[in-house]
């Protein structure tokens, strides 16, 4: 049996719990899963691997906690949202870029007409 330094784990919880609560509230919005229970389940998982987590940097710990929370959420019956961004319409993107290009290059470079015959054309 592995013993855990409870003081160190308490510090770990104080450091990471606020971010976990925010993430849990977002995940649980509109679902039957209770965000407080989700945070508790996630921290329980963290306790089981705490010795390994102690040796990691903050970003790695945050990534592990995020993954653990997602897995706990799924096990508790929650549906993870589809996080893939919808691809923008290519023509719409091109039109926006063209308009922005014209807006930027229609302005004189140094406060007066740059003397370009005929101006810019696209």
PDB file of C-alpha atoms in Angstrom, residues 65-112:
ATOM      1  CA  UNK A  65      -6.713  16.532 -14.802  1.00  0.00           C
ATOM      2  CA  UNK A  66      -8.648  17.675 -17.872  1.00  0.00           C
ATOM      3  CA  UNK A  67      -8.460  14.206 -19.405  1.00  0.00           C
ATOM      4  CA  UNK A  68      -9.382  12.534 -16.122  1.00  0.00           C
ATOM      5  CA  UNK A  69     -12.374  14.853 -15.729  1.00  0.00           C
ATOM      6  CA  UNK A  70     -13.561  14.107 -19.261  1.00  0.00           C
ATOM      7  CA  UNK A  71     -13.326  10.364 -18.621  1.00  0.00           C
ATOM      8  CA  UNK A  72     -15.157  10.685 -15.282  1.00  0.00           C
ATOM      9  CA  UNK A  73     -17.853  12.798 -16.949  1.00  0.00           C
ATOM     10  CA  UNK A  74     -18.395  10.142 -19.620  1.00  0.00           C
ATOM     11  CA  UNK A  75     -18.522   7.360 -17.017  1.00  0.00           C
ATOM     12  CA  UNK A  76     -21.087   9.346 -15.026  1.00  0.00           C
ATOM     13  CA  UNK A  77     -23.367   9.463 -18.062  1.00  0.00           C
ATOM     14  CA  UNK A  78     -22.479  12.836 -19.523  1.00  0.00           C
ATOM     15  CA  UNK A  79     -22.100  13.517 -23.221  1.00  0.00           C
ATOM     16  CA  UNK A  80     -18.953  15.396 -24.189  1.00  0.00           C
ATOM     17  CA  UNK A  81     -19.589  18.227 -26.653  1.00  0.00           C
ATOM     18  CA  UNK A  82     -18.178  18.010 -30.164  1.00  0.00           C
ATOM     19  CA  UNK A  83     -15.208  20.371 -29.962  1.00  0.00           C
ATOM     20  CA  UNK A  84     -14.284  20.275 -33.636  1.00  0.00           C
ATOM     21  CA  UNK A  85     -14.648  23.721 -35.110  1.00  0.00           C
ATOM     22  CA  UNK A  86     -16.923  24.033 -38.083  1.00  0.00           C
ATOM     23  CA  UNK A  87     -14.964  24.781 -41.244  1.00  0.00           C
ATOM     24  CA  UNK A  88     -15.760  28.264 -42.506  1.00  0.00           C
ATOM     25  CA  UNK A  89     -17.087  28.674 -46.011  1.00  0.00           C
ATOM     26  CA  UNK A  90     -14.024  29.182 -48.223  1.00  0.00           C
ATOM     27  CA  UNK A  91     -15.652  31.805 -50.450  1.00  0.00           C
ATOM     28  CA  UNK A  92     -16.843  33.787 -47.432  1.00  0.00           C
ATOM     29  CA  UNK A  93     -13.327  33.743 -45.965  1.00  0.00           C
ATOM     30  CA  UNK A  94     -11.834  34.863 -49.280  1.00  0.00           C
ATOM     31  CA  UNK A  95     -14.350  37.717 -49.551  1.00  0.00           C
ATOM     32  CA  UNK A  96     -13.557  38.890 -46.017  1.00  0.00           C
ATOM     33  CA  UNK A  97      -9.817  38.831 -46.718  1.00  0.00           C
ATOM     34  CA  UNK A  98     -10.295  40.715 -49.987  1.00  0.00           C
ATOM     35  CA  UNK A  99     -12.374  43.400 -48.249  1.00  0.00           C
ATOM     36  CA  UNK A 100      -9.789  43.759 -45.479  1.00  0.00           C
ATOM     37  CA  UNK A 101      -6.957  43.974 -48.028  1.00  0.00           C
ATOM     38  CA  UNK A 102      -8.765  46.764 -49.873  1.00  0.00           C
ATOM     39  CA  UNK A 103      -9.476  48.571 -46.609  1.00  0.00           C
ATOM     40  CA  UNK A 104      -5.831  48.485 -45.529  1.00  0.00           C
ATOM     41  CA  UNK A 105      -4.253  49.322 -48.882  1.00  0.00           C
ATOM     42  CA  UNK A 106      -6.774  52.018 -49.836  1.00  0.00           C
ATOM     43  CA  UNK A 107      -5.220  54.262 -47.191  1.00  0.00           C
ATOM     44  CA  UNK A 108      -2.187  56.329 -48.218  1.00  0.00           C
ATOM     45  CA  UNK A 109       1.015  55.008 -46.709  1.00  0.00           C
ATOM     46  CA  UNK A 110       2.292  58.350 -45.387  1.00  0.00           C
ATOM     47  CA  UNK A 111      -0.759  60.546 -44.975  1.00  0.00           C
ATOM     48  CA  UNK A 112      -1.076  61.655 -48.598  1.00  0.00           C
TER      49      UNK A 112
END
